[in-house]
Each structure stands twice: as C-alpha cells, then as structure tokens.
Short mmCIF file of C-alpha atoms in Angstrom, two decimals:
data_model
loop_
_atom_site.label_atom_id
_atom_site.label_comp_id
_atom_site.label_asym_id
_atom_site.label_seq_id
_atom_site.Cartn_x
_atom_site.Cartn_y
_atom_site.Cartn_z
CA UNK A 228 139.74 55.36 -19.21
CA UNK A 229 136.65 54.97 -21.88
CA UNK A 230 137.70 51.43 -22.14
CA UNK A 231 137.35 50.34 -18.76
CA UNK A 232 134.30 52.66 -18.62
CA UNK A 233 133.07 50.77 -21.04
CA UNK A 234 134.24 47.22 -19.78
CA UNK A 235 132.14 48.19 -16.05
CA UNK A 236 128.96 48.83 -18.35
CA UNK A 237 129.27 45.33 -20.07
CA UNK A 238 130.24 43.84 -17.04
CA UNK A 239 126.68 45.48 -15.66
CA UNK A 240 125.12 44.70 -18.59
CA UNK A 241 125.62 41.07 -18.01
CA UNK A 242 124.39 41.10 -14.73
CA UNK A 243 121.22 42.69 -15.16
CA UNK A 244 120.60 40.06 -18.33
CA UNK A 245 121.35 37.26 -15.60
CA UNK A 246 119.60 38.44 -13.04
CA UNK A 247 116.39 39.15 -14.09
CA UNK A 248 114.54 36.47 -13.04
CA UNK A 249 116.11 37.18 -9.59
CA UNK A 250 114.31 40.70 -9.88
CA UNK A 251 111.15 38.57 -10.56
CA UNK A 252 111.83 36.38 -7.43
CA UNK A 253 112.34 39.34 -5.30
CA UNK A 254 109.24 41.34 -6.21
CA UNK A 255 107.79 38.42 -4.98
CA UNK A 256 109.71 38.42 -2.02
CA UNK A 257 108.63 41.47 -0.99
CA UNK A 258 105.10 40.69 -1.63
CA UNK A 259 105.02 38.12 1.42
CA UNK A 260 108.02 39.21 3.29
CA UNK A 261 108.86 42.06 4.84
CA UNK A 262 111.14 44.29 2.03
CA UNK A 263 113.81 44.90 4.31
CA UNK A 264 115.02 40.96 4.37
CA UNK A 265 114.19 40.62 0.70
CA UNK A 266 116.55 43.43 -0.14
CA UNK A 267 119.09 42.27 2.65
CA UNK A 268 119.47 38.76 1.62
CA UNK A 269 119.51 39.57 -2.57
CA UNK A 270 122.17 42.19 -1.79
CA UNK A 271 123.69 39.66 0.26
CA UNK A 272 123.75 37.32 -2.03
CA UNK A 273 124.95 39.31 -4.91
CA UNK A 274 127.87 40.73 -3.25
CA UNK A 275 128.62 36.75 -2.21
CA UNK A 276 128.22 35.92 -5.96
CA UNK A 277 130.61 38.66 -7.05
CA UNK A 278 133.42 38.03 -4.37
CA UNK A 279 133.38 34.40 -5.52
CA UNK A 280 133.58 35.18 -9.02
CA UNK A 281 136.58 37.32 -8.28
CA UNK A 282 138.09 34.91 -6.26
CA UNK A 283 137.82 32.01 -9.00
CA UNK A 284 138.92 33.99 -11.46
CA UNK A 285 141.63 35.09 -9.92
CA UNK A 286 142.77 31.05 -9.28
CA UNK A 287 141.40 30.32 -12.32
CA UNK A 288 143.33 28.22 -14.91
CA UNK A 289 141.33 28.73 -17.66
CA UNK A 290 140.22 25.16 -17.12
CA UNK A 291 136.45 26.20 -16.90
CA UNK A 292 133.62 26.72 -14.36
CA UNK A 293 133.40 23.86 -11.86
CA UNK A 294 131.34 21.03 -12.90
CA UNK A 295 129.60 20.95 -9.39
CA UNK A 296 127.92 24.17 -9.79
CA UNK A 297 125.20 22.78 -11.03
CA UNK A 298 124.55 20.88 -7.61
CA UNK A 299 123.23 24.54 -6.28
CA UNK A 300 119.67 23.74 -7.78
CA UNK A 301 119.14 20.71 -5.22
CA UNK A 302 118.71 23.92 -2.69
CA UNK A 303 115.70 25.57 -3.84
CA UNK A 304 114.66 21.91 -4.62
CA UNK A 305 114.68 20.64 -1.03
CA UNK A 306 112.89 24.17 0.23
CA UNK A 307 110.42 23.65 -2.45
CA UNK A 308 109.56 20.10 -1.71
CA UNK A 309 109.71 20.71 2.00
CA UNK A 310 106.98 23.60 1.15
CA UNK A 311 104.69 21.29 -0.98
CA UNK A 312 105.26 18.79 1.94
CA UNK A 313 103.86 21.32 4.72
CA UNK A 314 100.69 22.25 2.13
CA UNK A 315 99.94 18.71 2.21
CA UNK A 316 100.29 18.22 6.01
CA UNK A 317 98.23 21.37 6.39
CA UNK A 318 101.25 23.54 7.91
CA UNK A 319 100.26 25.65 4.90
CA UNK A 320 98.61 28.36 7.37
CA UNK A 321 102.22 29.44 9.27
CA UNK A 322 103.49 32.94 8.59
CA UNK A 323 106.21 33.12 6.12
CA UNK A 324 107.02 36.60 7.24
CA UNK A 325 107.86 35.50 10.70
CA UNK A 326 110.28 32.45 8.93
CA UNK A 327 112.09 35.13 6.48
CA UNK A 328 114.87 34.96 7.49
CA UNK A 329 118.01 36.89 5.32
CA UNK A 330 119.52 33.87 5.14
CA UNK A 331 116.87 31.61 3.93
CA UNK A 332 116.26 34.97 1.30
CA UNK A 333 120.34 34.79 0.23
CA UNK A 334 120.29 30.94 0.00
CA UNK A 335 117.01 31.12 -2.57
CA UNK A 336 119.32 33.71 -4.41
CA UNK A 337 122.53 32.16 -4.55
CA UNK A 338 120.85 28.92 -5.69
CA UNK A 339 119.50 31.25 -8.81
CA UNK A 340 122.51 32.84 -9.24
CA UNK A 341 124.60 30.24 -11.20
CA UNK A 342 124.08 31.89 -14.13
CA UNK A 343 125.79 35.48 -13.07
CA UNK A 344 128.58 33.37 -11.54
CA UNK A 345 129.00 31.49 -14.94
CA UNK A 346 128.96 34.80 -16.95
CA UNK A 347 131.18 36.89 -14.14
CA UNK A 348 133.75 34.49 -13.42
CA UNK A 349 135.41 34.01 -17.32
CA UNK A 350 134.88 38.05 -17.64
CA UNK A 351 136.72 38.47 -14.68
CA UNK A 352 139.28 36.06 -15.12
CA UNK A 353 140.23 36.82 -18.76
CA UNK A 354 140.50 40.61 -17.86
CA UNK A 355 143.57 42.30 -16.18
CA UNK A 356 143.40 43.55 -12.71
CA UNK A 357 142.17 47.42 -13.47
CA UNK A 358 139.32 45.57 -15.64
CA UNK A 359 138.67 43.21 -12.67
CA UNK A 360 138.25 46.36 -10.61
CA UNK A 361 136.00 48.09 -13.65
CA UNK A 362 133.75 45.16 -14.13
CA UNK A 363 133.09 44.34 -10.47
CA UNK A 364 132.23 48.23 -10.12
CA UNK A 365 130.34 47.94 -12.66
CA UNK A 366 128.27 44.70 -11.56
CA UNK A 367 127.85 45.92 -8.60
CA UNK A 368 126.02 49.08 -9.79
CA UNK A 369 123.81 46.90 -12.02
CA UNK A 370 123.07 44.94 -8.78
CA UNK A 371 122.24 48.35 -7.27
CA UNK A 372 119.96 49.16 -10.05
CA UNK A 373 117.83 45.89 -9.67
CA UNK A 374 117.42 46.68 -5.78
CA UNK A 375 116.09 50.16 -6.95
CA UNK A 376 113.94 48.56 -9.10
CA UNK A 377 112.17 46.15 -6.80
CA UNK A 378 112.20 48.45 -4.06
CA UNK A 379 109.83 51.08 -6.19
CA UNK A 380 107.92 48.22 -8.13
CA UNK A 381 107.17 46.39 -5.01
CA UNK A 382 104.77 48.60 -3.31
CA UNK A 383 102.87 49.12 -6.82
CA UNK A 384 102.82 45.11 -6.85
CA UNK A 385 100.98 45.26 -3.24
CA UNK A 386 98.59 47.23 -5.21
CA UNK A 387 96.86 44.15 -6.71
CA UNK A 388 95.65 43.12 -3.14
CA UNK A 389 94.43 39.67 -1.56
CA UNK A 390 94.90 37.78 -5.32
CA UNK A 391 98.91 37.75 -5.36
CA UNK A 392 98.59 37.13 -2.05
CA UNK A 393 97.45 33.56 -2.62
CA UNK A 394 100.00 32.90 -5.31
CA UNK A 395 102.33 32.09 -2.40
CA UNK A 396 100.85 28.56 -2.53
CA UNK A 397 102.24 28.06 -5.59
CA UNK A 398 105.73 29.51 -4.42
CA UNK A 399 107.02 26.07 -3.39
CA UNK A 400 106.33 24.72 -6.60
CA UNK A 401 108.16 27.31 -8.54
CA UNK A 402 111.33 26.44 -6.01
CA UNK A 403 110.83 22.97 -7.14
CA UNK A 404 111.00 23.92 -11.32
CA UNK A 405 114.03 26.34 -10.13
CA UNK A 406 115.87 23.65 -8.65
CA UNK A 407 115.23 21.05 -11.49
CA UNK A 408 115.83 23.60 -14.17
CA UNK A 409 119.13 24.48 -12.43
CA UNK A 410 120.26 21.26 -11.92
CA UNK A 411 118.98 20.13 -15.81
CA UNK A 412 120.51 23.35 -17.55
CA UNK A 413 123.92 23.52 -15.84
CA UNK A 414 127.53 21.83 -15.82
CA UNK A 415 126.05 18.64 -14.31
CA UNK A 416 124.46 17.86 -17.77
CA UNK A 417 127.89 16.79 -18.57
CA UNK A 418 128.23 14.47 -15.64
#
C-alpha cells in the first residue's frame, strides 16, 4: 500500500513540475477571462491529457512517444499569429471575455501540455495496472492542487489593477514563442 502511495505522489509530483507554466498561463487566464472558463477548460484539458496518456500507455509498445506530438505547438502558433494579425488590423479593441470560450481555453492547454503527456505516458505504461490506477489518482490530485492554486492567486493578481490589464496585448505574442518553442523542443526535432 505505501508503495503505490508513494508511486500516486511521484506521479503528482511530475505533474505539478510539468505544469507549471500552465498555472502561469491560467492566472493569466483568469485575469482577462471570466475564472469559471479558465478553470473549465484547464480541468478539461488535464483530464483529456491524462485519459490519453492512459490510453497510450496502455497500447504502448515501448516504441516511444509519437514523433507527431510535437505538431501540437502549430496551435497556439496560429491563435497567436491570428492575434498579432487583429492588433495590426485594429480588431485589437474586441472583448476577449465575450470570445472565451472553454474550448478555445482547453485547446491553449492541451497545446502546452506535451510535456505532462511525455512524462505521464512512459510512467503509466511501464507501471502495472494498480500503479496505473495510483499514478492517475495521484495526477489528478496534483491537477486539483494547481486549480486551487490559481483559483486563490487569481483574485490577489486582479489586485494589481489597469497595468496587467494591458499585458493582454502582448498575450498573442507569448502564443506565438509557445508554439515555436513547442514545436523547436519536441519529437519533431528529430524529423
């Protein structure tokens, strides 16, 4: 029992460590959008990360993670040349809030989730089926604790008034870096 204990708190280990610049995306998130569809669509997007994993791992050969992975960064590319696009046109001044959407929220996150896929997917698939069980419990509690997290550090974040406001000019840029660092710093390196 202490083993798989202690399996489900490496397992959440690992998913906090590769998901903490998703915590810094959805503090963001929150900032411009309402909280509820920020929470909604990382939650989303985690459970979606974590049923994959489990699902590859389970078909998994021990041939590796899928060289196309990688591809996921051309997502938050597109959005984040599409947003530098609509600056330049002047479409700038539309309401993000009312474009939110949950599933434009768990696209952003399962584009910056390769690397918890990448680190869940061999854990899960060199582990027996109780230690599947103990490490997806475990991830998902770790998940959990993130939403917890960005749910109380969000309002303090609001705090800091019109100034982070305006940083969501910059937002499309930092989808563009996302996308070229995921798509630089992934499987398709070997391609």
């Amino acid at each position: 029992m202490l083993d798989h204990v202690l399996f489900a708190a490496s397992a959440g280990l690992a998913m906090i460590s590769t998901n903490l610049d998703n915590l810094a995306v959805l503090l963001g998130l929150i900032l411009i959008i309402e909280q509820r569809r920020a929470i909604a669509g990382f939650a989303v997007a985690k459970a979606m990360v974590l049923s994959l994993a489990m699902i590859v791992a389970i078909g998994l050969d021990q041939s590796g993670i899928p060289e196309w992975i990688g591809y996921l960064g051309v997502i938050p590319l597109v959005f984040g040349l599409r947003g530098i696009w609509q600056q330049y046109r002047g479409d700038a001044g539309e309401d993000i809030s009312a474009k939110g959407a949950v599933s434009s929220v768990v696209t952003l996150f399962l584009s910056l989730s390769v690397d918890s896929f990448a680190v869940m997917t061999p854990l899960l698939a060199d582990s027996t089926p109780s230690f599947r069980l103990a490490a997806l419990l475990g991830a998902a509690v770790a998940a959990f604790l993130l939403v917890a997290v960005a749910a109380w550090g969000a309002p303090r974040a609001k705090s800091l008034g019109p100034q982070v406001a305006r940083l969501d000019r910059i937002a499309p840029y930092v989808m563009v870096c996302v996308g070229l660092y995921i798509l630089f710093n992934s499987p398709t390196d070997l391609l």
